[in-house]
CSV table of C-alpha atoms in Angstrom, one decimal:
chain,number,residue,atom,x,y,z
A,3,MET,CA,-84.3,-171.6,-3.9
A,4,ALA,CA,-83.5,-173.6,-7.0
A,5,HIS,CA,-81.7,-170.5,-8.5
A,6,GLN,CA,-79.8,-172.7,-10.9
A,7,ALA,CA,-82.3,-175.4,-11.6
A,8,GLY,CA,-81.1,-177.9,-14.1
A,9,GLY,CA,-77.4,-177.0,-14.1
A,10,GLN,CA,-74.7,-174.5,-13.6
A,11,ARG,CA,-74.8,-171.3,-15.5
A,12,PRO,CA,-72.0,-170.6,-18.0
A,13,ALA,CA,-71.8,-167.0,-16.8
A,14,PRO,CA,-73.3,-164.9,-14.0
A,15,ARG,CA,-76.4,-162.9,-14.9
A,16,PRO,CA,-76.2,-159.1,-14.6
A,17,VAL,CA,-78.0,-157.9,-11.5
A,18,PRO,CA,-79.6,-154.4,-11.2
A,19,GLU,CA,-77.2,-152.2,-9.3
A,20,THR,CA,-79.5,-150.3,-6.9
A,21,CYS,CA,-79.7,-151.6,-3.4
A,22,ASP,CA,-83.5,-151.4,-3.3
A,23,THR,CA,-83.8,-153.5,-6.5
A,24,GLN,CA,-81.4,-156.1,-5.2
A,25,ALA,CA,-83.3,-156.3,-1.9
A,26,TYR,CA,-86.6,-156.7,-3.8
A,27,LEU,CA,-85.2,-159.5,-5.9
A,28,GLN,CA,-83.9,-161.3,-2.8
A,29,ASP,CA,-87.4,-161.1,-1.2
A,30,TYR,CA,-89.0,-162.1,-4.5
A,31,ALA,CA,-86.8,-165.2,-4.7
A,32,ALA,CA,-88.1,-166.1,-1.2
A,33,LEU,CA,-91.7,-165.6,-2.4
A,34,LEU,CA,-91.0,-167.8,-5.5
A,35,GLU,CA,-89.6,-170.6,-3.4
A,36,SER,CA,-92.6,-170.7,-1.1
A,37,LEU,CA,-94.8,-171.8,-4.1
A,38,ALA,CA,-95.6,-175.5,-4.8
A,39,LEU,CA,-96.0,-174.8,-8.5
A,40,PRO,CA,-93.1,-174.5,-11.0
A,41,SER,CA,-92.3,-170.9,-11.4
A,42,LEU,CA,-89.5,-168.9,-12.9
A,43,VAL,CA,-88.4,-165.4,-13.8
A,44,VAL,CA,-86.8,-164.7,-17.1
A,45,ASP,CA,-85.4,-161.7,-19.0
A,46,HIS,CA,-85.9,-160.7,-22.7
A,47,ARG,CA,-83.4,-163.4,-23.7
A,48,TRP,CA,-85.2,-166.1,-21.7
A,49,ASP,CA,-82.2,-166.3,-19.4
A,50,VAL,CA,-83.6,-167.8,-16.1
A,51,ILE,CA,-83.0,-165.2,-13.4
A,52,MET,CA,-84.5,-167.3,-10.7
A,53,ALA,CA,-86.6,-170.4,-10.4
A,54,ASN,CA,-88.1,-172.4,-7.5
A,55,SER,CA,-87.6,-176.0,-6.3
A,56,ALA,CA,-90.8,-177.1,-8.0
A,57,TYR,CA,-89.3,-176.0,-11.3
A,58,ALA,CA,-86.1,-177.8,-10.5
A,59,THR,CA,-88.0,-181.0,-9.7
A,60,LEU,CA,-89.8,-180.8,-13.1
A,61,PHE,CA,-86.5,-180.9,-14.9
A,62,ARG,CA,-84.5,-183.1,-12.5
A,63,GLY,CA,-83.8,-185.9,-15.0
A,64,VAL,CA,-82.4,-183.6,-17.7
A,65,ARG,CA,-78.9,-184.6,-18.9
A,66,PRO,CA,-76.1,-182.0,-18.9
A,67,HIS,CA,-75.9,-179.8,-21.9
A,68,PRO,CA,-73.3,-177.1,-22.6
A,69,THR,CA,-75.8,-174.4,-23.7
A,70,ALA,CA,-79.4,-175.5,-23.2
A,71,MET,CA,-80.0,-176.3,-19.6
A,72,PRO,CA,-83.5,-175.4,-18.3
A,73,GLY,CA,-82.0,-173.4,-15.4
A,74,ASP,CA,-79.9,-171.3,-17.7
A,75,ASN,CA,-82.1,-170.3,-20.6
A,76,PHE,CA,-85.6,-171.7,-21.2
A,77,LEU,CA,-85.7,-170.7,-24.9
A,78,ARG,CA,-82.5,-172.7,-25.6
A,79,PHE,CA,-83.8,-175.6,-23.6
A,80,VAL,CA,-87.0,-175.9,-25.6
A,81,LEU,CA,-85.3,-175.5,-29.0
A,82,PHE,CA,-82.0,-177.4,-28.5
A,83,HIS,CA,-81.9,-179.8,-25.6
A,84,PRO,CA,-82.4,-183.4,-26.8
A,85,ASP,CA,-84.3,-184.3,-23.6
A,86,ALA,CA,-86.9,-181.4,-23.9
A,87,SER,CA,-89.5,-183.6,-25.6
A,88,GLU,CA,-89.4,-186.0,-22.6
A,89,ILE,CA,-90.8,-183.4,-20.3
A,90,LEU,CA,-92.5,-180.9,-22.6
A,91,GLY,CA,-95.4,-182.9,-24.1
A,92,GLU,CA,-96.6,-182.3,-27.6
A,93,HIS,CA,-93.2,-180.7,-27.9
A,94,GLU,CA,-93.2,-179.3,-31.4
A,95,PRO,CA,-96.7,-177.7,-31.7
A,96,GLY,CA,-97.0,-176.9,-28.0
A,97,TRP,CA,-93.6,-175.6,-27.1
A,98,CYS,CA,-91.2,-175.2,-30.1
A,99,LEU,CA,-93.3,-173.2,-32.5
A,100,PRO,CA,-94.6,-170.8,-29.8
A,101,MET,CA,-91.0,-170.3,-28.6
A,102,LEU,CA,-89.8,-169.6,-32.1
A,103,ALA,CA,-92.5,-167.0,-32.4
A,104,HIS,CA,-91.3,-165.4,-29.1
A,105,LEU,CA,-87.7,-165.5,-30.5
A,106,ARG,CA,-88.9,-163.6,-33.6
A,107,THR,CA,-90.6,-161.0,-31.5
A,108,ALA,CA,-87.5,-160.6,-29.3
A,109,LEU,CA,-85.3,-160.2,-32.3
A,110,GLU,CA,-87.6,-157.4,-33.6
A,111,ALA,CA,-87.3,-155.6,-30.3
A,112,TYR,CA,-83.6,-156.4,-29.5
A,113,GLY,CA,-82.1,-157.0,-32.9
A,114,HIS,CA,-78.5,-156.3,-31.8
A,115,ASP,CA,-78.6,-158.6,-28.7
A,116,HIS,CA,-75.7,-161.0,-29.2
A,117,GLU,CA,-77.3,-163.8,-27.2
A,118,LEU,CA,-80.5,-163.7,-29.3
A,119,GLN,CA,-78.4,-163.5,-32.5
A,120,ALA,CA,-76.5,-166.6,-31.3
A,121,VAL,CA,-79.7,-168.5,-31.0
A,122,ARG,CA,-80.7,-167.4,-34.4
A,123,ARG,CA,-77.4,-168.6,-35.9
A,124,GLU,CA,-77.8,-172.0,-34.3
A,125,ILE,CA,-81.2,-172.3,-35.9
A,126,ALA,CA,-79.8,-171.3,-39.3
A,127,GLN,CA,-77.2,-174.1,-39.0
A,128,ASP,CA,-80.0,-176.7,-38.8
A,129,PRO,CA,-81.9,-177.2,-42.1
A,130,LEU,CA,-85.1,-178.4,-40.5
A,131,MET,CA,-85.2,-175.7,-37.8
A,132,GLU,CA,-84.3,-173.1,-40.4
A,133,ALA,CA,-87.2,-174.2,-42.6
A,134,ALA,CA,-89.5,-174.2,-39.6
A,135,TYR,CA,-88.4,-170.6,-38.7
A,136,ARG,CA,-88.4,-169.1,-42.2
A,137,GLN,CA,-91.3,-170.9,-43.9
A,138,GLY,CA,-93.3,-172.9,-41.4
A,139,LEU,CA,-93.5,-170.3,-38.6
A,140,PRO,CA,-95.3,-167.6,-40.6
A,141,HIS,CA,-97.8,-170.2,-41.9
A,142,TRP,CA,-98.4,-171.5,-38.4
A,143,MET,CA,-98.9,-168.0,-37.0
A,144,ARG,CA,-101.5,-167.2,-39.6
A,145,ALA,CA,-103.3,-170.4,-38.8
A,146,VAL,CA,-103.4,-170.1,-35.0
A,147,GLY,CA,-103.6,-166.3,-34.8
A,148,GLU,CA,-102.2,-164.2,-32.0
A,149,ALA,CA,-103.8,-166.2,-29.3
A,150,GLY,CA,-101.8,-169.3,-30.3
A,151,THR,CA,-98.5,-167.6,-29.7
A,152,ARG,CA,-99.4,-166.0,-26.4
A,153,LEU,CA,-98.0,-167.7,-23.3
A,154,ASP,CA,-100.3,-166.2,-20.7
A,155,GLY,CA,-103.2,-168.5,-20.4
A,156,ALA,CA,-101.9,-171.1,-22.7
A,157,VAL,CA,-102.5,-174.8,-21.8
A,158,ARG,CA,-99.5,-177.0,-22.4
A,159,LEU,CA,-98.8,-180.7,-21.8
A,160,LEU,CA,-96.1,-181.7,-19.3
A,161,LEU,CA,-94.7,-185.2,-18.9
A,162,HIS,CA,-94.0,-184.8,-15.2
A,163,PRO,CA,-91.3,-187.0,-13.7
A,164,ASP,CA,-93.5,-187.7,-10.6
A,165,PRO,CA,-95.3,-191.0,-11.5
A,166,ARG,CA,-98.3,-189.8,-9.6
A,167,ARG,CA,-98.8,-187.1,-12.2
A,168,GLY,CA,-97.5,-188.5,-15.5
A,169,PRO,CA,-98.9,-186.6,-18.5
A,170,THR,CA,-100.4,-183.4,-16.9
A,171,GLU,CA,-101.7,-180.3,-18.5
A,172,CYS,CA,-100.5,-177.0,-17.1
A,173,ARG,CA,-101.8,-173.5,-17.7
A,174,VAL,CA,-99.0,-171.0,-18.1
A,175,VAL,CA,-99.8,-167.8,-16.1
A,176,ASP,CA,-97.9,-164.6,-16.5
A,177,GLU,CA,-97.7,-163.0,-13.1
A,178,THR,CA,-95.2,-160.2,-13.7
A,179,PRO,CA,-95.5,-157.4,-11.1
A,180,GLN,CA,-94.7,-153.8,-12.1
A,181,THR,CA,-91.3,-153.8,-10.4
A,182,LEU,CA,-90.1,-156.9,-12.4
A,183,ARG,CA,-91.5,-155.4,-15.6
A,184,GLU,CA,-89.7,-152.2,-15.1
A,185,ILE,CA,-86.3,-154.0,-15.0
A,186,GLY,CA,-87.2,-156.1,-18.0
A,187,TYR,CA,-88.1,-159.4,-16.2
A,188,ARG,CA,-91.1,-161.6,-16.6
A,189,ARG,CA,-92.5,-164.2,-14.2
A,190,LEU,CA,-94.2,-167.3,-15.5
A,191,THR,CA,-95.9,-170.0,-13.4
A,192,MET,CA,-97.0,-173.4,-14.6
A,193,VAL,CA,-100.3,-174.2,-12.9
A,194,LEU,CA,-100.6,-178.0,-12.9
A,195,ARG,CA,-104.0,-179.4,-13.7
A,196,ASP,CA,-105.6,-182.8,-13.1
A,197,ALA,CA,-103.8,-185.6,-15.0
A,198,ARG,CA,-105.2,-186.3,-18.5
A,199,ARG,CA,-107.4,-189.3,-18.9
A,200,PRO,CA,-105.5,-192.4,-20.0
A,201,ALA,CA,-104.9,-192.6,-23.7
A,202,PRO,CA,-103.2,-195.2,-25.9
A,203,PRO,CA,-99.5,-194.8,-25.3
A,204,ALA,CA,-97.6,-193.0,-28.1
A,205,PRO,CA,-94.2,-194.4,-29.1
A,206,ARG,CA,-91.5,-192.4,-27.4
A,207,ARG,CA,-88.4,-191.3,-29.2
A,208,ALA,CA,-85.1,-192.7,-28.2
A,209,ARG,CA,-82.9,-190.3,-26.3
A,210,ARG,CA,-80.6,-188.5,-28.7
A,211,PRO,CA,-76.9,-188.6,-28.2
A,212,ARG,CA,-75.3,-185.8,-26.2
A,213,GLY,CA,-74.3,-182.8,-28.3
A,214,THR,CA,-77.1,-183.2,-30.9
A,215,THR,CA,-79.6,-180.4,-31.5
A,216,ALA,CA,-83.4,-180.8,-31.7
A,217,ALA,CA,-83.6,-181.1,-35.5
A,218,HIS,CA,-87.0,-182.7,-35.4
A,219,LEU,CA,-89.7,-180.1,-36.2
A,220,THR,CA,-91.7,-182.6,-38.3
A,221,VAL,CA,-94.9,-180.6,-37.9
A,222,VAL,CA,-93.4,-178.0,-40.2
A,223,PRO,CA,-92.1,-179.8,-43.4
A,224,ALA,CA,-89.1,-178.5,-45.2
A,225,PRO,CA,-90.0,-176.5,-48.3
A,226,GLN,CA,-90.2,-178.4,-51.5
A,227,ASP,CA,-87.9,-177.6,-54.4
């Protein structure tokens, strides 16, 4: 199992203490690994509890990052990793804004969580991302409605590293069983669809230097003075 897909975790995840729950999670990890589709289990912080080899393959080309590896925390990867847009197609409208919406919801439910608060502080330190979060996100949510922020059933673009796939749409499916839900976990699977029809190539951004954040939410302009 690609339990640490994309890099080493900075700290071990808390594991439920009961023997039955631990055994269930071990068996569930074996189930996850048997799947050919990228699949992961996350908690309310979007820490990756487990992920399979297909998920690791999707992000195999990602450069090391101290806080935003896809095998550590999916929310941080989407928002802060400079390589995220090379794998998550239509990165800003398709991934960044929905994840900012999920962060806002998580903060409403777990306002004192120090990890979520740390993500919020990092956003506040970046003028473009702060403008997106405070001014752009509410406007976008009103425009797309609740369905636009929902992950289950959403169709997103992936730029798969496998050249036989290339730009590929995936449908995100929430398959959380009751036992995972009871311990605060969520399972998401990316169902890969047929490759998109060829389109004129869009210019690709140059890779950002290591250590830079994803201050590039151009779909949400900064507020005018």
